[in-house]
C-alpha atoms as one frame of an Amber mdcrd trajectory, in Angstrom:
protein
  11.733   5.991 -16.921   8.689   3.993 -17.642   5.279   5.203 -16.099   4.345
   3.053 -12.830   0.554   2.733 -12.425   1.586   1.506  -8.923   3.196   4.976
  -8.294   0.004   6.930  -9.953  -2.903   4.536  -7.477  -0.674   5.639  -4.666
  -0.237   9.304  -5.554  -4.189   9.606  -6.852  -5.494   7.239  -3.017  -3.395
   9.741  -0.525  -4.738  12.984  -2.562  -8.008  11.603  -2.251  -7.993  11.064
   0.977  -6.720  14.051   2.021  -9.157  16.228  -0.144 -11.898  14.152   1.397
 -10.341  14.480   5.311  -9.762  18.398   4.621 -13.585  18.347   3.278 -14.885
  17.032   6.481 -12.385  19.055   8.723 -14.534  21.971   6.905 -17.747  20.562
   8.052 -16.614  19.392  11.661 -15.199  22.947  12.647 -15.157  23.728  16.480
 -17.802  25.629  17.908 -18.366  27.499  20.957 -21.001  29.362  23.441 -20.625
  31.518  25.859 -21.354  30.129  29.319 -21.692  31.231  32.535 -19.502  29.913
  35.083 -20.501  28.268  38.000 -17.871  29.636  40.958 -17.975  32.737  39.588
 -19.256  35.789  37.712 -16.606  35.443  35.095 -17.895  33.562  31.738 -15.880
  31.074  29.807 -16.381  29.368  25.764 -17.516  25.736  25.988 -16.557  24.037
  22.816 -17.720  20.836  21.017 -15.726  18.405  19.283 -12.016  19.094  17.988
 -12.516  16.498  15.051 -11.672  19.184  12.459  -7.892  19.032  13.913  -7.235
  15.599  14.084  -8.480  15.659  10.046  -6.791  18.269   9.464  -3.445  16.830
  10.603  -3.898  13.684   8.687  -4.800  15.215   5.779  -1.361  17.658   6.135
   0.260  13.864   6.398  -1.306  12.342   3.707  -0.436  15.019   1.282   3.102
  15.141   2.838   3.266  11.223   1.894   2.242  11.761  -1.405   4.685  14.750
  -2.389   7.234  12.382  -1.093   6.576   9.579  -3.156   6.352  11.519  -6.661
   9.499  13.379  -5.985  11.043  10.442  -4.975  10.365   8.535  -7.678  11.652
  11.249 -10.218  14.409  11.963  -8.189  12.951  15.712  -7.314  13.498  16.544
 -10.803  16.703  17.872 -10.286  19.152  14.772  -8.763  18.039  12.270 -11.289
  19.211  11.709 -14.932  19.222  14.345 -17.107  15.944  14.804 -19.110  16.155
  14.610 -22.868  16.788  17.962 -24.734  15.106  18.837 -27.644  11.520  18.182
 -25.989   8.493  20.148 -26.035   7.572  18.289 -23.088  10.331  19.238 -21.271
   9.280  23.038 -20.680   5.654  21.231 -19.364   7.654  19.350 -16.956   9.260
  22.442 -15.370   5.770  24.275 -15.704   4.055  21.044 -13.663   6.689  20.841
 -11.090   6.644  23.916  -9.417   2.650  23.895  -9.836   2.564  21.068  -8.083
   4.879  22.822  -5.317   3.020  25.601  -4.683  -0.526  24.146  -4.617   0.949
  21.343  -2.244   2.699  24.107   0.158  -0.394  25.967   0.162  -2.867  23.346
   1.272  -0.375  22.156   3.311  -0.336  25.727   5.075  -3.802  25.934   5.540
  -4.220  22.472   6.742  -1.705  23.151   9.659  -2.889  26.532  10.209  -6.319
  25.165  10.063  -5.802  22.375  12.793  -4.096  24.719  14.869  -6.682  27.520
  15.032  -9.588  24.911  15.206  -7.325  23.344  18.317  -6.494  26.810  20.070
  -9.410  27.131  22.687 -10.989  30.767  24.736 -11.396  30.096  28.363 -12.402
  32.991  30.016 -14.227  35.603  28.042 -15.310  38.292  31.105 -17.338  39.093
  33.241 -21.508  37.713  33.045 -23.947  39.747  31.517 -21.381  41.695  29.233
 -22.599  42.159  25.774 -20.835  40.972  22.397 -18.280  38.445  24.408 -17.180
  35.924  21.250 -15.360  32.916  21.453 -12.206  31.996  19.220 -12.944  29.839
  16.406 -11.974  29.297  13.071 -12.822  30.973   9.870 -15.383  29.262   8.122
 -13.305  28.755   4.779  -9.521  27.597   5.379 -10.169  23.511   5.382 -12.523
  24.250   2.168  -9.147  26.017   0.521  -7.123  23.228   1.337  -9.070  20.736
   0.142  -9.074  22.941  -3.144  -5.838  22.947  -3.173  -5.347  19.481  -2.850
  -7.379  18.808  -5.597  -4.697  21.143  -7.517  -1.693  18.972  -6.128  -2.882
  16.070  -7.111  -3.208  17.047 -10.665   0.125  19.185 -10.523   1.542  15.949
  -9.752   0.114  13.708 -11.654   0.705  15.710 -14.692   4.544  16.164 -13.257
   5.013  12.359 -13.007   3.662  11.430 -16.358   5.780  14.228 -18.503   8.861
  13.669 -16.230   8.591   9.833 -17.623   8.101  10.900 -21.086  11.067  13.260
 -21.423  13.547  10.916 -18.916  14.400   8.751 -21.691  18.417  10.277 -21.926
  19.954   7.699 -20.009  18.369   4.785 -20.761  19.401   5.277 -25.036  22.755
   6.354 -23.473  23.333   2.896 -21.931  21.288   0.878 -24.567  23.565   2.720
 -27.115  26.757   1.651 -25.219  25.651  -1.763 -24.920  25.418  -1.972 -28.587
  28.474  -0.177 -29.385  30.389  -2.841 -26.952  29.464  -5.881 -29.108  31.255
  -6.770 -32.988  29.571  -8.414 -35.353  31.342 -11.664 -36.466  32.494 -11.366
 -39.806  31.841 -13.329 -43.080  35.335 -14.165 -42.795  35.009 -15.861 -39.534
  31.780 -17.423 -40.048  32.559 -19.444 -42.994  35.865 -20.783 -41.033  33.692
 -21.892 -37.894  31.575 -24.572 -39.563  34.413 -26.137 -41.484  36.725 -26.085
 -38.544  33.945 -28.369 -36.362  33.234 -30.054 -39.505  36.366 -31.902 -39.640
  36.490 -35.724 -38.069
């Protein structure tokens, strides 16, 4: 399988994207004070903007896309042709595949768990004037991993894709082999009794 640059701009835009979403889902996490509320003497948590979950969840997408296209495109390394043996490649092929899995699964994990915390919101915290009354909010740190490990996927899989299509070279000499094998050279027999058949009038 040759290497598609198409497939490696596609892969290296949606990882960048998402590293750069999950950056600013870090920097746009909810906050919340402690209010008083107006009816009552209960207090409630008035929070600002949820923009941290909406770029959260498109960076979960994004990175979702992006697994899907490599894997795709190398058949998920285990439905396509069989890769050629005898390669020292090969054994960095495995090595980059499930890398790539398990830095994608985590910063897909804390992108969703991210979004949701950042989404969940406190209403009513007590009652007024009571002392150390917090508000739920998310851990400064978990949209910063996942853009870390976004990072990770996207070299997993870029390192994946471009082993995968040195090694997956077994089926393509298979049929190129057959194709020659199909085909018999005209002998020196037959070549010399061509021209001087057509060369009669």
């Amino acid at each position: 399988m040759a290497l598609s640059i198409t497939v490696l701009a596609v892969v290296i835009s949606l990882h960048l994207i998402a590293f750069v979403l999950a950056i600013g889902a870090e920097s746009r996490r909810s906050t919340a004070k402690v209010v008083p509320d107006k009816y009552d003497e209960r207090t409630y948590c008035l929070y600002d903007s949820d923009a941290s979950t909406a770029y959260g969840l498109s960076a979960f997408g994004l990175l979702l896309i992006s697994q899907t296209v490599v894997n795709g495109v190398t058949k998920c390394f285990c439905f396509g042709k069989g890769l050629a043996t005898g390669s020292s490649l090969k054994a960095w092929t495995v090595f980059f595949y499930i890398f790539s899995w398990v830095s994608f699964l985590g910063a897909e994990a804390c992108l969703l768990a991210g979004s949701a915390k950042n989404a969940y919101h406190t209403k009513y915290r007590g009652v007024f004037h009571v002392d150390h009354v917090s508000c739920s909010t998310l851990r400064k740190g978990v949209f910063a991993a996942g853009a870390a490990l976004s990072f990770l996927s996207m070299v997993g899989s870029i390192l994946y894709y471009w082993t995968h299509c040195k090694v997956d070279t077994g089926g393509w000499e298979k049929h190129q082999n057959e194709g020659l094998g199909m085909t018999s050279p005209i002998s020196t027999e037959n070549q010399q009794q061509i021209p001087s058949q057509y060369g009669k009038v």
